[in-house]
Short mmCIF file of N, CA and C in Angstrom, two decimals:
data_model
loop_
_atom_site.label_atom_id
_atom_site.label_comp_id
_atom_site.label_asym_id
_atom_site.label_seq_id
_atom_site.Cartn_x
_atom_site.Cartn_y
_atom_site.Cartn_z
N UNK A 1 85.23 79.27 97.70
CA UNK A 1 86.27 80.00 98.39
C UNK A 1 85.90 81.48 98.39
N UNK A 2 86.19 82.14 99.59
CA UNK A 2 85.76 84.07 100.01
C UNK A 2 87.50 84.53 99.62
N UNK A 3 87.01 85.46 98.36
CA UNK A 3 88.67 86.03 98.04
C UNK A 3 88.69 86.99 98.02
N UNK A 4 89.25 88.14 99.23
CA UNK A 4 89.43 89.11 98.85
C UNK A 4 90.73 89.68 98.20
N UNK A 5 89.77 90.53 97.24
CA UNK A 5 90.94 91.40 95.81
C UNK A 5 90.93 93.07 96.84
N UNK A 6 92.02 93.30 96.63
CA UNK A 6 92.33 94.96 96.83
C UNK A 6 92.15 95.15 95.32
N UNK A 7 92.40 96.66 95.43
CA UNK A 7 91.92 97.02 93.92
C UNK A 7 91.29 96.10 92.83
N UNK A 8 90.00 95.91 93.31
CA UNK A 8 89.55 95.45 92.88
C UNK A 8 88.19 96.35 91.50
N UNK A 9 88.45 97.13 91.72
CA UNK A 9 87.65 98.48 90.76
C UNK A 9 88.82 98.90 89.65
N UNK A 10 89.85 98.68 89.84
CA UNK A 10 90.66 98.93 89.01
C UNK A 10 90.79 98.06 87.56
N UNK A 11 91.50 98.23 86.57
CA UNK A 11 91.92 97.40 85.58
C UNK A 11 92.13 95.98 85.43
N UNK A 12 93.02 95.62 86.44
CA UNK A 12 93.35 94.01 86.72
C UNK A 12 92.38 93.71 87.70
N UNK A 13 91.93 94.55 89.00
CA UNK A 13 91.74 93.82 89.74
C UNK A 13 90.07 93.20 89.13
N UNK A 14 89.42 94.53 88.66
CA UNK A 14 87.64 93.98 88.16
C UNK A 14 88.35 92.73 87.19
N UNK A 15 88.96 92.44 86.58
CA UNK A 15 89.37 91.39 85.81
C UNK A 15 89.23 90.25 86.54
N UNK A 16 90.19 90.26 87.51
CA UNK A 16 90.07 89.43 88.33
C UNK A 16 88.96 88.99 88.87
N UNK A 17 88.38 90.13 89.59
CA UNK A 17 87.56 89.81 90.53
C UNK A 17 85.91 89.19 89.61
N UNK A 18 86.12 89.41 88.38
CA UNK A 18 84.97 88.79 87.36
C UNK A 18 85.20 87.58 86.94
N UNK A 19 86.28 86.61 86.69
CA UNK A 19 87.18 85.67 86.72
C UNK A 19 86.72 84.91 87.91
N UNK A 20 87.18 85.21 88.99
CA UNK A 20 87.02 84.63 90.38
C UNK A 20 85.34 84.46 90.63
N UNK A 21 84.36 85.16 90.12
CA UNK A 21 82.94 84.88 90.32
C UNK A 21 82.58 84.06 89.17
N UNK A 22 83.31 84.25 87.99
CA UNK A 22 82.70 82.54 87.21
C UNK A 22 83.66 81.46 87.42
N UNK A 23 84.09 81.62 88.22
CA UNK A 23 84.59 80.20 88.52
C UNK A 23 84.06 79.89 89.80
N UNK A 24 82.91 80.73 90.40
CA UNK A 24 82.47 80.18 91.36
C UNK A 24 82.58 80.39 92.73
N UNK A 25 83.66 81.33 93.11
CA UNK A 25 84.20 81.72 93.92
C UNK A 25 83.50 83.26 94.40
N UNK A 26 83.16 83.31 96.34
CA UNK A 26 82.75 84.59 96.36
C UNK A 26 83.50 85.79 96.74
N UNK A 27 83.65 86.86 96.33
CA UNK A 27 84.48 87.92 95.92
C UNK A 27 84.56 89.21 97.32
N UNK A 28 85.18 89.75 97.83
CA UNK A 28 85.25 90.93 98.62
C UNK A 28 86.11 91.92 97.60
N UNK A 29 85.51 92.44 97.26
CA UNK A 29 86.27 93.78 96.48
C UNK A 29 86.68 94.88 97.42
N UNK A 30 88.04 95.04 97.46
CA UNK A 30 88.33 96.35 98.27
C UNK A 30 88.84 97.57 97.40
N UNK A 31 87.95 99.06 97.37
CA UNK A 31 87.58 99.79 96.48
C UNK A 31 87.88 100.47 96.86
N UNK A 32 88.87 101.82 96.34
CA UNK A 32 89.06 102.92 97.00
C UNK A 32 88.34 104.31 96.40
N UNK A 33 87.90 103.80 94.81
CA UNK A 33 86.87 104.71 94.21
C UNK A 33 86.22 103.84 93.08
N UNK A 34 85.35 103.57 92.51
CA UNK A 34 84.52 103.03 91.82
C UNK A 34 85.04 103.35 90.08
N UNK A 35 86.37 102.92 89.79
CA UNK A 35 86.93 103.23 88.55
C UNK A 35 85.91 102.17 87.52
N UNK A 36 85.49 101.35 87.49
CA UNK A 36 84.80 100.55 86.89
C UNK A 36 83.26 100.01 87.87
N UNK A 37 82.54 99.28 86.83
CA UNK A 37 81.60 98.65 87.53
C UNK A 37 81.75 97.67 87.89
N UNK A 38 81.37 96.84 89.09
CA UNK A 38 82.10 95.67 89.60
C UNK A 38 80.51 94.72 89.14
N UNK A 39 80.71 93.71 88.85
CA UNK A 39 80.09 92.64 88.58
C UNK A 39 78.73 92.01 90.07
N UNK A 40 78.02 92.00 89.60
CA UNK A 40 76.39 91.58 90.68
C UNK A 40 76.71 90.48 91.34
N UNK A 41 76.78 90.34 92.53
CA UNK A 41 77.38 89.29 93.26
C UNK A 41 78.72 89.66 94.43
N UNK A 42 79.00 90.81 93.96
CA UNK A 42 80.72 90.98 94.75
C UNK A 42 80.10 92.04 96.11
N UNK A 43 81.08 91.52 97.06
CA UNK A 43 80.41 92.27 98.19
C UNK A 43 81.79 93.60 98.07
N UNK A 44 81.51 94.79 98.46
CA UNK A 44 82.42 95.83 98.33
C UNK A 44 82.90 95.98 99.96
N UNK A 45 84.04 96.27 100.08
CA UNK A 45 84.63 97.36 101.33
C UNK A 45 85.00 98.63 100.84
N UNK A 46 85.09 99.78 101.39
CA UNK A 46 85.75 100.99 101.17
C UNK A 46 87.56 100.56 101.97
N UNK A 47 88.33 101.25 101.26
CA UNK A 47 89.75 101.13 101.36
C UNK A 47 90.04 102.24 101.08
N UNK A 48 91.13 102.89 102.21
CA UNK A 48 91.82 103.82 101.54
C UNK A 48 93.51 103.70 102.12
N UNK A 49 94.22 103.19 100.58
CA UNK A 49 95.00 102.53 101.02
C UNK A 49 96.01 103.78 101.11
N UNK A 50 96.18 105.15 101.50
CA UNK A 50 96.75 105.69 102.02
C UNK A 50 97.22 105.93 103.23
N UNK A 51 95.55 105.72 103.94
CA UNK A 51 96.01 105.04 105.50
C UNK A 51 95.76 103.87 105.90
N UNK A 52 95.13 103.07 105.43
CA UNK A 52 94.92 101.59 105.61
C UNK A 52 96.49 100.79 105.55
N UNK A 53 97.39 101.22 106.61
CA UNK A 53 99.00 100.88 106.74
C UNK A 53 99.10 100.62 107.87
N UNK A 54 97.98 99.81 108.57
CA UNK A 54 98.54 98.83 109.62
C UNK A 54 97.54 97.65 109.66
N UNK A 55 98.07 96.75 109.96
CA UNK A 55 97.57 95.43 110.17
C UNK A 55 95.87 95.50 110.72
N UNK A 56 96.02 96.73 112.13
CA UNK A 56 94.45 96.80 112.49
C UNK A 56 93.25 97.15 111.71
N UNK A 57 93.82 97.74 110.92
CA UNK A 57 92.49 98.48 109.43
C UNK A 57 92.15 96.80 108.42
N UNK A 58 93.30 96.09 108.46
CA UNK A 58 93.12 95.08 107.97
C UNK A 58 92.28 93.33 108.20
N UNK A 59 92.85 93.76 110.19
CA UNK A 59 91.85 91.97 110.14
C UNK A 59 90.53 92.23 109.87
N UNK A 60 89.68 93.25 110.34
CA UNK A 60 88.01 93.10 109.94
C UNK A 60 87.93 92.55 108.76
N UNK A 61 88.55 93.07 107.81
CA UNK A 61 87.92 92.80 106.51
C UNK A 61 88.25 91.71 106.01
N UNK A 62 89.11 90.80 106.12
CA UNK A 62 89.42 89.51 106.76
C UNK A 62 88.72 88.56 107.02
N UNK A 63 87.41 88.74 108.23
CA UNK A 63 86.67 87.90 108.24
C UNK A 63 86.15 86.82 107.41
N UNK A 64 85.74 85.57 107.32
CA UNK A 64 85.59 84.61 106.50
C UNK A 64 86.27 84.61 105.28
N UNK A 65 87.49 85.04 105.09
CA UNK A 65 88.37 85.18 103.99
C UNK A 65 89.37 84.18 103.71
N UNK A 66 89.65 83.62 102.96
CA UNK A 66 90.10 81.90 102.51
C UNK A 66 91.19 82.25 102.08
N UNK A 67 91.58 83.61 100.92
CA UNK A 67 92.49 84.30 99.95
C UNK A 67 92.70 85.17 99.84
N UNK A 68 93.86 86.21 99.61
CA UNK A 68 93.93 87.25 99.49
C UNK A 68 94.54 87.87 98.17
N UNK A 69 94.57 88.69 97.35
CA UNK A 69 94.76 88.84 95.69
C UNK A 69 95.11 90.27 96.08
N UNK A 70 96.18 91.04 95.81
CA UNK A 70 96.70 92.24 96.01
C UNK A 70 97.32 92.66 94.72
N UNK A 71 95.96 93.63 94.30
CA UNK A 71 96.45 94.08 92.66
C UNK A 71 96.33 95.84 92.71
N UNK A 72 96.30 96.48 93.95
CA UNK A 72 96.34 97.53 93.61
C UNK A 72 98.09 98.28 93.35
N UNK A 73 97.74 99.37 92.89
CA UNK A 73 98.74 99.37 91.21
C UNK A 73 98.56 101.12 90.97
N UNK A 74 99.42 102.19 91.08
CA UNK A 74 99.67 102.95 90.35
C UNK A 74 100.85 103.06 89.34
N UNK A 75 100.55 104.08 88.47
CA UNK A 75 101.57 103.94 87.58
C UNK A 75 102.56 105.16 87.91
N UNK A 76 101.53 106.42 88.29
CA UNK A 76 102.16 107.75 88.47
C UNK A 76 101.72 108.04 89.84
N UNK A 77 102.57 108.82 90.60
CA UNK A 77 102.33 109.24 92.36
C UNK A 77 101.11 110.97 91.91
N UNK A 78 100.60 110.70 92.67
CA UNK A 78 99.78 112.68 92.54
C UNK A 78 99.54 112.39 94.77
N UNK A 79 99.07 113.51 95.11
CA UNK A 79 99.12 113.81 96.28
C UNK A 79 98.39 113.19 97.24
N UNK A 80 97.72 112.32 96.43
CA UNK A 80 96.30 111.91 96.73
C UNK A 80 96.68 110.22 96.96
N UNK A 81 97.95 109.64 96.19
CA UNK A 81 98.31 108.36 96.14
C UNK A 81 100.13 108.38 95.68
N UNK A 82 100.40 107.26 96.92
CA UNK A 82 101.96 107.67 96.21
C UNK A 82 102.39 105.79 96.24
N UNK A 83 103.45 106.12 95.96
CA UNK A 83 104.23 104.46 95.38
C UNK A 83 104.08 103.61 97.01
N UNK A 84 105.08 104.42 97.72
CA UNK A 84 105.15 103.91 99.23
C UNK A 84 104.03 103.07 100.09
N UNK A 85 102.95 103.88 100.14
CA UNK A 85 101.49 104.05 100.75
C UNK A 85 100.88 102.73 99.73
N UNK A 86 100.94 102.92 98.72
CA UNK A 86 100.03 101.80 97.74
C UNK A 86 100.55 100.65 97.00
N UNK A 87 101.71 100.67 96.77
CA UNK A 87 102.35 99.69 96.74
C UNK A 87 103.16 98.85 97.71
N UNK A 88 103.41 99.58 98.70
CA UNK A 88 104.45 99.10 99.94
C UNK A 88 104.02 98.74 101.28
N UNK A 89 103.43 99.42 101.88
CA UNK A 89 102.84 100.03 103.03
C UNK A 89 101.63 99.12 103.42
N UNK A 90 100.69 99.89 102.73
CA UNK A 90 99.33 98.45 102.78
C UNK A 90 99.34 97.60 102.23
N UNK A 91 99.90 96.93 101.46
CA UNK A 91 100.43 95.90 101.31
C UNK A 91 100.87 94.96 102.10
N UNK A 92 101.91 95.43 102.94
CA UNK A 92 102.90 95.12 104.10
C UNK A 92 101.14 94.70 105.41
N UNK A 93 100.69 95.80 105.28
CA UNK A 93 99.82 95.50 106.12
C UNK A 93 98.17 94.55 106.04
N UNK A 94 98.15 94.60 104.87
CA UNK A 94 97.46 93.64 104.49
C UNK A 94 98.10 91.72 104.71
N UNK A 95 99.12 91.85 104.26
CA UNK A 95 99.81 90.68 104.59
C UNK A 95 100.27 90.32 106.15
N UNK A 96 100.19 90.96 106.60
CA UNK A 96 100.60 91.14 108.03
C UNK A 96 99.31 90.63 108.44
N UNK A 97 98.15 91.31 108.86
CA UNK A 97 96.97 90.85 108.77
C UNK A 97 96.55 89.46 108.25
N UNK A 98 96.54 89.13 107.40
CA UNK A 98 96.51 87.79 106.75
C UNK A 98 97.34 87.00 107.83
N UNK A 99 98.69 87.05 108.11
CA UNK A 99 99.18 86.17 109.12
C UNK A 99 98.25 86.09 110.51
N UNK A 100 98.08 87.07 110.95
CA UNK A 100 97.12 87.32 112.41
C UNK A 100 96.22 86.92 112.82
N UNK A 101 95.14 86.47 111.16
CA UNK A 101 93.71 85.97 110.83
C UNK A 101 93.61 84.78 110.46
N UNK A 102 94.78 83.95 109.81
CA UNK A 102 94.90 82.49 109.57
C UNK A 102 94.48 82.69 108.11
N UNK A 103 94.24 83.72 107.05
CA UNK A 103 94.46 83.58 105.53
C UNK A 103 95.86 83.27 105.36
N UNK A 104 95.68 82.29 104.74
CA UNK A 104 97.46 81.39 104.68
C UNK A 104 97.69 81.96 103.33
N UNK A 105 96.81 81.81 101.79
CA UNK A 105 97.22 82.41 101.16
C UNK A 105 97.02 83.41 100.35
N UNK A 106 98.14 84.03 99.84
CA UNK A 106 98.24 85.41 99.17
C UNK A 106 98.99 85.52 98.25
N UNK A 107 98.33 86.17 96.75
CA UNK A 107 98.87 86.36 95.58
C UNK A 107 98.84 87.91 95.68
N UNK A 108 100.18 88.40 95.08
CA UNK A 108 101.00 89.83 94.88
C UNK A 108 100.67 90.21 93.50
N UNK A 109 100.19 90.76 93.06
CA UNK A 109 100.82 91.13 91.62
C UNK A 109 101.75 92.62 91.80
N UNK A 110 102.55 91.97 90.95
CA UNK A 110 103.91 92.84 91.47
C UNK A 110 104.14 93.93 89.85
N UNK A 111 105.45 93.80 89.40
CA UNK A 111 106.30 94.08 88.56
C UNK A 111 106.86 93.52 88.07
N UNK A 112 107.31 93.45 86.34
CA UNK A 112 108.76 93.12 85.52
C UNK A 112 109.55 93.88 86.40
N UNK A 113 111.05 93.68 86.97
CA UNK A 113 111.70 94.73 87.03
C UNK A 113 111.53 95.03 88.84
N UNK A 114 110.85 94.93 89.23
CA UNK A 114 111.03 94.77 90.56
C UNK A 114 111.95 93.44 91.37
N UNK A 115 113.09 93.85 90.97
CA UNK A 115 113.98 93.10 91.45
C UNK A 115 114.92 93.91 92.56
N UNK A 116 116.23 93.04 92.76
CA UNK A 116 117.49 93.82 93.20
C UNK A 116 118.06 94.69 92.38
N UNK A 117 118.07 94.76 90.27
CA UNK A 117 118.23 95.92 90.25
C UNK A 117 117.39 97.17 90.06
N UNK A 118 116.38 97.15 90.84
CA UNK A 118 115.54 98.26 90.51
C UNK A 118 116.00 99.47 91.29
N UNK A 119 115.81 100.53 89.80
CA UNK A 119 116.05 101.88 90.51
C UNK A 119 115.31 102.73 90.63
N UNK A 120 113.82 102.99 90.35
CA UNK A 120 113.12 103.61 90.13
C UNK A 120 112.50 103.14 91.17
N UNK A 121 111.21 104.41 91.87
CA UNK A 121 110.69 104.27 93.16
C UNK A 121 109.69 103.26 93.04
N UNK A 122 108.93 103.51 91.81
CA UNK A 122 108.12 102.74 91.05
C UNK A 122 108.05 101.37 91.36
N UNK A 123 109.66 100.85 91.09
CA UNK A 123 109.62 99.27 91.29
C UNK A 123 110.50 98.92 92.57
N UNK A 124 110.80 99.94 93.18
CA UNK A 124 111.44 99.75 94.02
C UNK A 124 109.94 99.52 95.05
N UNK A 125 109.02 100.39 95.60
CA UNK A 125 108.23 99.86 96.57
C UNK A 125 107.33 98.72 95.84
N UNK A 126 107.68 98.00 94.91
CA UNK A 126 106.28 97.06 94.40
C UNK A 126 107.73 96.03 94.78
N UNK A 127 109.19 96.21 95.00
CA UNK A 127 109.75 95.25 95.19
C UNK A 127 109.56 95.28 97.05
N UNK A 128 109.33 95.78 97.80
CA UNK A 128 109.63 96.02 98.82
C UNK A 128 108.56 95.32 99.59
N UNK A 129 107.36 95.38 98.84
CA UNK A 129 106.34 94.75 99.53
C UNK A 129 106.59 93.20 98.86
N UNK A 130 106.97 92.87 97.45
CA UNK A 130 107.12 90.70 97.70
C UNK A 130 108.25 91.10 98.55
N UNK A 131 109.28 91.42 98.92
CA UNK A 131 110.44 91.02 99.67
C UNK A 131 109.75 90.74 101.03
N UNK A 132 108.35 91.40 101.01
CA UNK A 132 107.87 91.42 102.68
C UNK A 132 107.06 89.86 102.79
N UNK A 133 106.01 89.90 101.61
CA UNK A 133 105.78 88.92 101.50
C UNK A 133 106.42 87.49 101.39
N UNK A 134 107.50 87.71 100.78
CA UNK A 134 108.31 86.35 100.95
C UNK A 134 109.00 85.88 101.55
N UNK A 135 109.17 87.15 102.60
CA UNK A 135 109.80 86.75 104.65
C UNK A 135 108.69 86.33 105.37
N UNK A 136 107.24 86.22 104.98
CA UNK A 136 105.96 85.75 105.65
C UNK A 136 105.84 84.54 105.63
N UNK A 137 105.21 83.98 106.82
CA UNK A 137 104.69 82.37 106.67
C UNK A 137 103.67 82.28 105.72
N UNK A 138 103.50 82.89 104.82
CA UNK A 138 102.30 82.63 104.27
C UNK A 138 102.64 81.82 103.10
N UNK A 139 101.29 80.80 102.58
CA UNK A 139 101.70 80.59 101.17
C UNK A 139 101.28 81.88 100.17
N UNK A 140 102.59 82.35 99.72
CA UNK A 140 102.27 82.89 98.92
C UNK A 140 102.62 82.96 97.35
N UNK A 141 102.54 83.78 96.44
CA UNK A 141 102.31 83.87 94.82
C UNK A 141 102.80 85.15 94.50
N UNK A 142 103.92 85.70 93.46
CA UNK A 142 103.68 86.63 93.20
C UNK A 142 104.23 86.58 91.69
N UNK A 143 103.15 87.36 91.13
CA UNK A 143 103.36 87.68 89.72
C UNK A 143 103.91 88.85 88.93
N UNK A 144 104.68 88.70 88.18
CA UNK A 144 105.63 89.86 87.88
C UNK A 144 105.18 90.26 86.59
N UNK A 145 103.98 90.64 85.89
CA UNK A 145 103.76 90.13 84.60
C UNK A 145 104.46 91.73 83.80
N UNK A 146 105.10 91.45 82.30
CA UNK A 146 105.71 92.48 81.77
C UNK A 146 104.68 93.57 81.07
N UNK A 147 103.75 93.05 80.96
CA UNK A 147 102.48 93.80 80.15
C UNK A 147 101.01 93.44 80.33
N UNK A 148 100.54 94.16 80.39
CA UNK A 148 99.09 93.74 80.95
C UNK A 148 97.83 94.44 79.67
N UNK A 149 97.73 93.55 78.69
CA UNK A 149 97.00 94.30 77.56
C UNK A 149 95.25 93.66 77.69
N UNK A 150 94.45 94.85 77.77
CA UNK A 150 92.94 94.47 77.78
C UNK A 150 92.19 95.75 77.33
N UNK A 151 91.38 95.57 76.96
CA UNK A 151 90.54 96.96 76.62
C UNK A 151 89.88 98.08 77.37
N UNK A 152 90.67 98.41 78.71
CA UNK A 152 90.50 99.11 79.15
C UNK A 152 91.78 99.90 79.67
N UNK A 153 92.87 98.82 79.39
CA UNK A 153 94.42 99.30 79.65
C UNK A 153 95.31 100.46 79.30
N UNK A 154 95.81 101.55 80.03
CA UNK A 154 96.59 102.50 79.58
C UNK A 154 97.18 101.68 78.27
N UNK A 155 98.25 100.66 78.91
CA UNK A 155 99.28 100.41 77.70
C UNK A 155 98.38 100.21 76.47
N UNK A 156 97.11 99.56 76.69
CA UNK A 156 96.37 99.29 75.31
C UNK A 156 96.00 100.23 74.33
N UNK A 157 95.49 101.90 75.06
CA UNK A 157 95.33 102.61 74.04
C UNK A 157 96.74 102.98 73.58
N UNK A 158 97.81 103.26 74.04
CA UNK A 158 98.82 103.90 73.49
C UNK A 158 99.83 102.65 72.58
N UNK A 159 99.39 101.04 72.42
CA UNK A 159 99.76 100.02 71.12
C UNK A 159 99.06 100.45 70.27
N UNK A 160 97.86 100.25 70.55
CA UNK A 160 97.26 100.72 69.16
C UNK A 160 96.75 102.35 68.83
N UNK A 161 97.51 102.65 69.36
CA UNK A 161 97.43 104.26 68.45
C UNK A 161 98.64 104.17 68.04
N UNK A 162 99.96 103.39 68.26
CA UNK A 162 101.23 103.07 67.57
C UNK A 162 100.76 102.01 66.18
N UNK A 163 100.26 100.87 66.86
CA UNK A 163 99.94 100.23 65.48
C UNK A 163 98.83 100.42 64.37
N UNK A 164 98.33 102.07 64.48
CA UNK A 164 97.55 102.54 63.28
C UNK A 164 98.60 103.29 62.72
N UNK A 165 99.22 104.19 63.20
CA UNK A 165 100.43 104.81 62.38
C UNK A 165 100.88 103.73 60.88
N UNK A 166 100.79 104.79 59.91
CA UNK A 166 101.47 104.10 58.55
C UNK A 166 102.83 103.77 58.62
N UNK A 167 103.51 103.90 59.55
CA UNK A 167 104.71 104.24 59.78
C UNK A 167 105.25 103.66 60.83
N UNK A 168 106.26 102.66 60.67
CA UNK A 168 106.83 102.25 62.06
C UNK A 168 108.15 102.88 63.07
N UNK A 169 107.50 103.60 63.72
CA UNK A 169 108.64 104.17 64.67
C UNK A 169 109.97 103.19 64.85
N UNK A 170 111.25 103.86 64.37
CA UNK A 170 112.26 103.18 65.20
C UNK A 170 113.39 104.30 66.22
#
């Protein structure tokens, strides 16, 4: 199976996208800067999912594509990347695309907390794009996971610089 991962240079997505090549599967990594090294075998696209927010930026890359895996993910907005644009937006248009091209399916990784009561912008556009996805014909997946711990993870350095403390914060 040809799967393309968005953020796929990132934290989860090189996870993924190293996962998905030992199991055999061949990989399209869509990269918007080279945060990690991606694994020998993965074919790269450039993405820039600031403007990559319509469906047309999306079918090319599409081509011979079986799956689609949408893990790109900020935590904080700077000028350069905001919640809307990267969580919402291309997203929306990536999935949109996927309908147009006949990729039937698509996994989200979303948010804890991206629900109906979310108030923060944060989970509000990571809710905005499954709400899009799950008005789509597509088969799709979305994962809400509460913590994402690996050795390269924000949350990971800041557990264990809590669990060396002699001292347990309450």
């Amino acid at each position: 199976m040809r799967v393309l991962v968005t953020g796929a240079s990132g934290f989860l997505g090189s996870a993924i996208a190293a996962a998905l090549l030992a199991a055999g599967h061949r990989v399209v990594a869509c990269v918007h800067r080279r945060a990690a090294p991606l694994p020998a075998g993965v074919d790269t696209v450039a993405v820039d999912y600031m403007r990559d927010v319509a469906a047309e930026a999306w079918r090319p890359r599409l081509a011979g594509v079986d799956a689609a895996i949408n893990c790109v993910g900020i935590l904080r907005e700077h000028r350069h990347a905001s919640f809307a644009s990267l969580h919402d937006l291309a997203p929306r248009a990536l999935f949109s695309a996927c309908e147009q091209t006949g990729v039937r399916r698509v996994i989200q990784i979303s948010a804890l907390g991206a629900d109906a009561g979310a108030t923060g912008r944060y989970h509000r556009s990571k809710k905005a794009a499954d709400d899009a996805l799950r008005s789509s014909a597509l088969d799709w997946t979305i994962v809400q996971p509460s913590l994402v711990f690996g050795a390269r993870g924000y949350s990971t350095r800041l557990l264990l610089a809590l669990a060396s403390l002699p001292l347990l914060p309450v």
